[in-house]
Steps between C-alpha positions, in 0.01 A plus 500: 500500500773759571603500131148603405516804728826603334365485146119467479488555123729207421257244359742205520573568865125495568460192282783321685338578836176352366685192382644445848147508644389264223771251599382525861145428373381835633291545187295806598813702581678371188205609285514850648865533398445356151211740444713794625771400252239473226373853575850636444531319165219280375704368207727277709450123483603390851236676712222389263627142496540477877163662569335252261681215670378610844142548384507149352639367830217681685246357252398850386486379142367813323777712655756232411377503139528880475859505628624189320355613166680829554823318596497281189435813292802670659727195465404251231807288586398404856408132507399527867257785429333302221477187720336697781268663248409147386424407862285812527304415185456144628344641818265705281405190294652659192669177392587608144670815629681294764628260233632792294677644806652163597619440143666842498665424835637173362630667184692743722612231747465138381621385846195646681342183640223700669386633162541153345281330760243781489489489119443124505225538755344788301485280191325237712244755625441611143451138390757533223843351432450217753826323414696826514334590833613170649848534353546853639381402849726194505795703373451758777513221760810346345676833550340590833389175670442657841228747396165401653295719266659339193427154645140596571449628147643180352272300730199691366607428143533128583163501675334656195644214294369238750858406596397482865808324641733752337273783617499371858881476499534861385241630749675317785839641395344847477360462852839383633656810345255726684242558226143448623382201295301308763167565324638350178658207685160418651326542164755271329482235773120504467532444124741213558269327748186525288434206266 
């Protein structure tokens, strides 16, 4: 904070203070700083990106959309911004827009397993490219085997294909990794026990 008192007009100093609060998960304070930085210069990527990220974390989806659309407009080379925009569109049930954002993220960073898994799952939701959806979700797990969300998504894809044993295995692994899959475990076990 002392640095801010020394130079209140310095947008990066204000932004950096906000980022420290973001890392401490003090989101309300971080947002205040990012919005102060934005008021000084609203054509800077970082405050828009971080504000969008926080709003997504807080499940304030419309605000997240506003800031992440702005961030991707300010920096069309940020894979992370496009991935988070894809997550935002997914939350708004705008699956086609989410797919476009995830594809852009992957073009910018082919190693982004979060975008890969989300793209596969988005294809599944859309009911298109079933083989590609499965391939993307499996590929994400090959690269990041300890991600509960990725395991859960793959389990849902298996369940949709009536591969109940595979689905159960993925849901159980997801649960072990801390992702809440108990509802799907119960649902799968029920399917397995019915004639």
